[in-house]
Amino acid sequence: MKRTLEVLFTPAEFNMLGTRDLSGSVCVVFDVLRATSVMVKALSENAEGIIPVGTIQEAVALHHKKPGLVLAGERHGLRIMADQSGGVSFQLGNSPREFTREKVGGKTIVTTTTNGTRALQSCRGASEVLIASFLNLDVVAGYLAKEKARSLVIVCSGTGEEAAYEDTLGAGALCSALVENGFDGRVIDSTRIAMAVYQQEQIDLLGAMQRASNGARLLGIPELKDDVEFCLQRNAIPLLAQMGADGVVMRRG
Ligand code: MLT
């Protein structure tokens, strides 16, 4: 059977991954704005690892057990404050520019975000889970070109319960790179949709963000607007990041 290249656009689709046999699949998760971009940035600043968890309570409980963990995450785009977490102010939010060597070098981070960490958790049955963003796009494409997995599932984290334009663009850019480099499997229609959208928008990704709901929202918050341009820099951080069977995201190359 030919291997497939598939894109999932919405949380409704990634929520169903638990019902699929993913043992022969590689899942590649995009949360361009901003969870997977943040993970790539944090690892480039020598963070030891990142533990993505679904809820604020889980993050706080883990931090309580291991106080050396850096507590990070967002709700509504902003750092989690004491009144949202039962009294604990998170040390970092979800802006890649906050994850400096000084704050995360040599440390393990526990993070909870609205969509990205949920998307990652839905992939736990896969043979491998990769962290993708524009920042490390060609490294991920190069790695996948050599992968012999039965299927490649590109998971867009979305915004709330909706598809996100920026994740669709990231997925389209990755699939276009794979197809241009001779991907010989079956390219299904969702993948063709993502590639067509990327090909239409690639000359002005920042302009496209003004029409994307999450992009426009971040661009409208003065202290977060620079995150958008930051996260669109293709190949600025050429590293490979994977989530292991223990649920920890680490640098692999
Ligand atoms: C998420 O996980 O939903 C995002 O990364 C949200 C954000 O950073 O604004």
PDB file of N, CA, C and O in Angstrom, residues 129-175:
ATOM      1  N   VAL A 129       6.414  11.767  16.868  1.00  0.00           N
ATOM      2  CA  VAL A 129       5.701  13.049  16.853  1.00  0.00           C
ATOM      3  C   VAL A 129       6.747  14.155  16.691  1.00  0.00           C
ATOM      4  O   VAL A 129       7.668  14.272  17.512  1.00  0.00           O
ATOM      5  N   LEU A 130       6.603  14.935  15.624  1.00  0.00           N
ATOM      6  CA  LEU A 130       7.549  16.023  15.366  1.00  0.00           C
ATOM      7  C   LEU A 130       6.893  17.374  15.627  1.00  0.00           C
ATOM      8  O   LEU A 130       5.687  17.545  15.430  1.00  0.00           O
ATOM      9  N   ILE A 131       7.729  18.326  16.028  1.00  0.00           N
ATOM     10  CA  ILE A 131       7.270  19.684  16.323  1.00  0.00           C
ATOM     11  C   ILE A 131       7.640  20.548  15.110  1.00  0.00           C
ATOM     12  O   ILE A 131       8.824  20.671  14.780  1.00  0.00           O
ATOM     13  N   ALA A 132       6.627  21.140  14.467  1.00  0.00           N
ATOM     14  CA  ALA A 132       6.903  21.881  13.228  1.00  0.00           C
ATOM     15  C   ALA A 132       6.453  23.335  13.332  1.00  0.00           C
ATOM     16  O   ALA A 132       5.487  23.662  14.033  1.00  0.00           O
ATOM     17  N   SER A 133       7.176  24.167  12.596  1.00  0.00           N
ATOM     18  CA  SER A 133       6.868  25.603  12.544  1.00  0.00           C
ATOM     19  C   SER A 133       7.576  26.139  11.303  1.00  0.00           C
ATOM     20  O   SER A 133       8.356  25.410  10.670  1.00  0.00           O
ATOM     21  N   PHE A 134       7.322  27.403  10.957  1.00  0.00           N
ATOM     22  CA  PHE A 134       8.117  27.976   9.859  1.00  0.00           C
ATOM     23  C   PHE A 134       9.590  28.054  10.264  1.00  0.00           C
ATOM     24  O   PHE A 134      10.474  27.949   9.430  1.00  0.00           O
ATOM     25  N   LEU A 135       9.849  28.217  11.553  1.00  0.00           N
ATOM     26  CA  LEU A 135      11.228  28.410  12.015  1.00  0.00           C
ATOM     27  C   LEU A 135      12.130  27.217  11.698  1.00  0.00           C
ATOM     28  O   LEU A 135      13.325  27.376  11.489  1.00  0.00           O
ATOM     29  N   ASN A 136      11.546  26.016  11.681  1.00  0.00           N
ATOM     30  CA  ASN A 136      12.374  24.814  11.425  1.00  0.00           C
ATOM     31  C   ASN A 136      11.833  23.996  10.256  1.00  0.00           C
ATOM     32  O   ASN A 136      12.048  22.792  10.182  1.00  0.00           O
ATOM     33  N   LEU A 137      11.147  24.652   9.333  1.00  0.00           N
ATOM     34  CA  LEU A 137      10.400  23.940   8.294  1.00  0.00           C
ATOM     35  C   LEU A 137      11.246  22.988   7.441  1.00  0.00           C
ATOM     36  O   LEU A 137      10.900  21.818   7.260  1.00  0.00           O
ATOM     37  N   ASP A 138      12.364  23.470   6.914  1.00  0.00           N
ATOM     38  CA  ASP A 138      13.111  22.619   5.978  1.00  0.00           C
ATOM     39  C   ASP A 138      13.824  21.466   6.678  1.00  0.00           C
ATOM     40  O   ASP A 138      14.043  20.418   6.075  1.00  0.00           O
ATOM     41  N   VAL A 139      14.156  21.638   7.957  1.00  0.00           N
ATOM     42  CA  VAL A 139      14.743  20.524   8.714  1.00  0.00           C
ATOM     43  C   VAL A 139      13.694  19.409   8.854  1.00  0.00           C
ATOM     44  O   VAL A 139      13.991  18.223   8.663  1.00  0.00           O
ATOM     45  N   VAL A 140      12.465  19.796   9.156  1.00  0.00           N
ATOM     46  CA  VAL A 140      11.393  18.797   9.277  1.00  0.00           C
ATOM     47  C   VAL A 140      11.159  18.124   7.917  1.00  0.00           C
ATOM     48  O   VAL A 140      11.060  16.893   7.828  1.00  0.00           O
ATOM     49  N   ALA A 141      11.115  18.930   6.859  1.00  0.00           N
ATOM     50  CA  ALA A 141      10.891  18.363   5.516  1.00  0.00           C
ATOM     51  C   ALA A 141      12.010  17.386   5.157  1.00  0.00           C
ATOM     52  O   ALA A 141      11.751  16.300   4.637  1.00  0.00           O
ATOM     53  N   GLY A 142      13.247  17.755   5.456  1.00  0.00           N
ATOM     54  CA  GLY A 142      14.394  16.889   5.144  1.00  0.00           C
ATOM     55  C   GLY A 142      14.316  15.578   5.906  1.00  0.00           C
ATOM     56  O   GLY A 142      14.585  14.505   5.364  1.00  0.00           O
ATOM     57  N   TYR A 143      13.907  15.655   7.155  1.00  0.00           N
ATOM     58  CA  TYR A 143      13.783  14.441   7.977  1.00  0.00           C
ATOM     59  C   TYR A 143      12.672  13.537   7.417  1.00  0.00           C
ATOM     60  O   TYR A 143      12.855  12.332   7.266  1.00  0.00           O
ATOM     61  N   LEU A 144      11.534  14.144   7.065  1.00  0.00           N
ATOM     62  CA  LEU A 144      10.401  13.346   6.579  1.00  0.00           C
ATOM     63  C   LEU A 144      10.692  12.721   5.221  1.00  0.00           C
ATOM     64  O   LEU A 144      10.177  11.645   4.901  1.00  0.00           O
ATOM     65  N   ALA A 145      11.520  13.389   4.424  1.00  0.00           N
ATOM     66  CA  ALA A 145      11.841  12.850   3.096  1.00  0.00           C
ATOM     67  C   ALA A 145      12.529  11.494   3.230  1.00  0.00           C
ATOM     68  O   ALA A 145      12.430  10.645   2.349  1.00  0.00           O
ATOM     69  N   LYS A 146      13.186  11.260   4.364  1.00  0.00           N
ATOM     70  CA  LYS A 146      13.907   9.987   4.554  1.00  0.00           C
ATOM     71  C   LYS A 146      13.080   8.981   5.351  1.00  0.00           C
ATOM     72  O   LYS A 146      13.473   7.834   5.501  1.00  0.00           O
ATOM     73  N   GLU A 147      11.941   9.401   5.885  1.00  0.00           N
ATOM     74  CA  GLU A 147      11.094   8.558   6.730  1.00  0.00           C
ATOM     75  C   GLU A 147      10.376   7.502   5.895  1.00  0.00           C
ATOM     76  O   GLU A 147       9.896   7.808   4.821  1.00  0.00           O
ATOM     77  N   LYS A 148      10.268   6.318   6.434  1.00  0.00           N
ATOM     78  CA  LYS A 148       9.563   5.285   5.662  1.00  0.00           C
ATOM     79  C   LYS A 148       8.209   4.928   6.298  1.00  0.00           C
ATOM     80  O   LYS A 148       7.633   3.884   6.015  1.00  0.00           O
ATOM     81  N   ALA A 149       7.704   5.798   7.148  1.00  0.00           N
ATOM     82  CA  ALA A 149       6.442   5.503   7.845  1.00  0.00           C
ATOM     83  C   ALA A 149       5.308   5.300   6.837  1.00  0.00           C
ATOM     84  O   ALA A 149       5.333   5.848   5.740  1.00  0.00           O
ATOM     85  N   ARG A 150       4.309   4.510   7.251  1.00  0.00           N
ATOM     86  CA  ARG A 150       3.170   4.217   6.379  1.00  0.00           C
ATOM     87  C   ARG A 150       2.407   5.497   6.046  1.00  0.00           C
ATOM     88  O   ARG A 150       1.928   5.695   4.946  1.00  0.00           O
ATOM     89  N   SER A 151       2.285   6.381   7.018  1.00  0.00           N
ATOM     90  CA  SER A 151       1.599   7.629   6.688  1.00  0.00           C
ATOM     91  C   SER A 151       2.191   8.800   7.464  1.00  0.00           C
ATOM     92  O   SER A 151       2.738   8.629   8.557  1.00  0.00           O
ATOM     93  N   LEU A 152       2.087   9.947   6.832  1.00  0.00           N
ATOM     94  CA  LEU A 152       2.525  11.192   7.457  1.00  0.00           C
ATOM     95  C   LEU A 152       1.259  12.001   7.710  1.00  0.00           C
ATOM     96  O   LEU A 152       0.510  12.300   6.776  1.00  0.00           O
ATOM     97  N   VAL A 153       1.019  12.309   8.960  1.00  0.00           N
ATOM     98  CA  VAL A 153      -0.196  13.038   9.331  1.00  0.00           C
ATOM     99  C   VAL A 153       0.228  14.417   9.825  1.00  0.00           C
ATOM    100  O   VAL A 153       0.885  14.532  10.868  1.00  0.00           O
ATOM    101  N   ILE A 154      -0.119  15.445   9.067  1.00  0.00           N
ATOM    102  CA  ILE A 154       0.245  16.809   9.439  1.00  0.00           C
ATOM    103  C   ILE A 154      -0.942  17.387  10.221  1.00  0.00           C
ATOM    104  O   ILE A 154      -2.056  17.504   9.677  1.00  0.00           O
ATOM    105  N   VAL A 155      -0.692  17.706  11.476  1.00  0.00           N
ATOM    106  CA  VAL A 155      -1.778  18.113  12.381  1.00  0.00           C
ATOM    107  C   VAL A 155      -1.715  19.620  12.602  1.00  0.00           C
ATOM    108  O   VAL A 155      -0.733  20.138  13.155  1.00  0.00           O
ATOM    109  N   CYS A 156      -2.754  20.313  12.161  1.00  0.00           N
ATOM    110  CA  CYS A 156      -2.852  21.760  12.417  1.00  0.00           C
ATOM    111  C   CYS A 156      -3.586  21.936  13.744  1.00  0.00           C
ATOM    112  O   CYS A 156      -4.688  21.401  13.919  1.00  0.00           O
ATOM    113  N   SER A 157      -3.004  22.696  14.650  1.00  0.00           N
ATOM    114  CA  SER A 157      -3.606  22.818  15.989  1.00  0.00           C
ATOM    115  C   SER A 157      -4.888  23.642  15.991  1.00  0.00           C
ATOM    116  O   SER A 157      -5.766  23.430  16.812  1.00  0.00           O
ATOM    117  N   GLY A 158      -4.978  24.620  15.082  1.00  0.00           N
ATOM    118  CA  GLY A 158      -6.192  25.425  14.997  1.00  0.00           C
ATOM    119  C   GLY A 158      -6.267  26.493  16.075  1.00  0.00           C
ATOM    120  O   GLY A 158      -5.358  26.675  16.896  1.00  0.00           O
ATOM    121  N   THR A 159      -7.392  27.193  16.040  1.00  0.00           N
ATOM    122  CA  THR A 159      -7.663  28.246  17.022  1.00  0.00           C
ATOM    123  C   THR A 159      -9.016  27.933  17.650  1.00  0.00           C
ATOM    124  O   THR A 159     -10.013  27.856  16.927  1.00  0.00           O
ATOM    125  N   GLY A 160      -9.043  27.741  18.965  1.00  0.00           N
ATOM    126  CA  GLY A 160     -10.306  27.297  19.578  1.00  0.00           C
ATOM    127  C   GLY A 160     -10.701  25.978  18.916  1.00  0.00           C
ATOM    128  O   GLY A 160      -9.885  25.072  18.778  1.00  0.00           O
ATOM    129  N   GLU A 161     -11.938  25.900  18.447  1.00  0.00           N
ATOM    130  CA  GLU A 161     -12.366  24.665  17.764  1.00  0.00           C
ATOM    131  C   GLU A 161     -12.310  24.815  16.250  1.00  0.00           C
ATOM    132  O   GLU A 161     -12.793  23.961  15.510  1.00  0.00           O
ATOM    133  N   GLU A 162     -11.707  25.916  15.769  1.00  0.00           N
ATOM    134  CA  GLU A 162     -11.704  26.185  14.318  1.00  0.00           C
ATOM    135  C   GLU A 162     -10.347  25.921  13.681  1.00  0.00           C
ATOM    136  O   GLU A 162      -9.322  25.878  14.362  1.00  0.00           O
ATOM    137  N   ALA A 163     -10.358  25.797  12.355  1.00  0.00           N
ATOM    138  CA  ALA A 163      -9.093  25.730  11.612  1.00  0.00           C
ATOM    139  C   ALA A 163      -8.380  27.075  11.755  1.00  0.00           C
ATOM    140  O   ALA A 163      -9.022  28.107  11.980  1.00  0.00           O
ATOM    141  N   ALA A 164      -7.041  27.067  11.640  1.00  0.00           N
ATOM    142  CA  ALA A 164      -6.273  28.325  11.695  1.00  0.00           C
ATOM    143  C   ALA A 164      -5.530  28.498  10.369  1.00  0.00           C
ATOM    144  O   ALA A 164      -4.871  27.564   9.897  1.00  0.00           O
ATOM    145  N   TYR A 165      -5.642  29.701   9.805  1.00  0.00           N
ATOM    146  CA  TYR A 165      -5.027  29.967   8.506  1.00  0.00           C
ATOM    147  C   TYR A 165      -3.517  29.771   8.565  1.00  0.00           C
ATOM    148  O   TYR A 165      -2.919  29.184   7.667  1.00  0.00           O
ATOM    149  N   GLU A 166      -2.891  30.227   9.658  1.00  0.00           N
ATOM    150  CA  GLU A 166      -1.428  30.137   9.743  1.00  0.00           C
ATOM    151  C   GLU A 166      -0.937  28.695   9.799  1.00  0.00           C
ATOM    152  O   GLU A 166       0.113  28.361   9.245  1.00  0.00           O
ATOM    153  N   ASP A 167      -1.714  27.818  10.443  1.00  0.00           N
ATOM    154  CA  ASP A 167      -1.304  26.412  10.496  1.00  0.00           C
ATOM    155  C   ASP A 167      -1.497  25.751   9.133  1.00  0.00           C
ATOM    156  O   ASP A 167      -0.696  24.919   8.707  1.00  0.00           O
ATOM    157  N   THR A 168      -2.579  26.136   8.461  1.00  0.00           N
ATOM    158  CA  THR A 168      -2.817  25.621   7.103  1.00  0.00           C
ATOM    159  C   THR A 168      -1.669  26.040   6.186  1.00  0.00           C
ATOM    160  O   THR A 168      -1.179  25.251   5.371  1.00  0.00           O
ATOM    161  N   LEU A 169      -1.193  27.277   6.357  1.00  0.00           N
ATOM    162  CA  LEU A 169      -0.060  27.753   5.537  1.00  0.00           C
ATOM    163  C   LEU A 169       1.219  26.973   5.872  1.00  0.00           C
ATOM    164  O   LEU A 169       1.977  26.596   4.972  1.00  0.00           O
ATOM    165  N   GLY A 170       1.452  26.730   7.144  1.00  0.00           N
ATOM    166  CA  GLY A 170       2.635  25.953   7.530  1.00  0.00           C
ATOM    167  C   GLY A 170       2.560  24.542   6.953  1.00  0.00           C
ATOM    168  O   GLY A 170       3.533  24.034   6.366  1.00  0.00           O
ATOM    169  N   ALA A 171       1.390  23.913   7.089  1.00  0.00           N
ATOM    170  CA  ALA A 171       1.215  22.553   6.558  1.00  0.00           C
ATOM    171  C   ALA A 171       1.398  22.559   5.038  1.00  0.00           C
ATOM    172  O   ALA A 171       2.048  21.666   4.473  1.00  0.00           O
ATOM    173  N   GLY A 172       0.858  23.585   4.389  1.00  0.00           N
ATOM    174  CA  GLY A 172       0.978  23.683   2.928  1.00  0.00           C
ATOM    175  C   GLY A 172       2.425  23.870   2.499  1.00  0.00           C
ATOM    176  O   GLY A 172       2.883  23.293   1.503  1.00  0.00           O
ATOM    177  N   ALA A 173       3.173  24.662   3.260  1.00  0.00           N
ATOM    178  CA  ALA A 173       4.589  24.891   2.930  1.00  0.00           C
ATOM    179  C   ALA A 173       5.375  23.586   3.083  1.00  0.00           C
ATOM    180  O   ALA A 173       6.203  23.231   2.235  1.00  0.00           O
ATOM    181  N   LEU A 174       5.096  22.855   4.153  1.00  0.00           N
ATOM    182  CA  LEU A 174       5.817  21.599   4.390  1.00  0.00           C
ATOM    183  C   LEU A 174       5.479  20.574   3.297  1.00  0.00           C
ATOM    184  O   LEU A 174       6.379  19.931   2.726  1.00  0.00           O
ATOM    185  N   CYS A 175       4.190  20.424   3.002  1.00  0.00           N
ATOM    186  CA  CYS A 175       3.779  19.428   1.989  1.00  0.00           C
ATOM    187  C   CYS A 175       4.304  19.823   0.614  1.00  0.00           C
ATOM    188  O   CYS A 175       4.725  18.957  -0.162  1.00  0.00           O
TER     189      CYS A 175
END
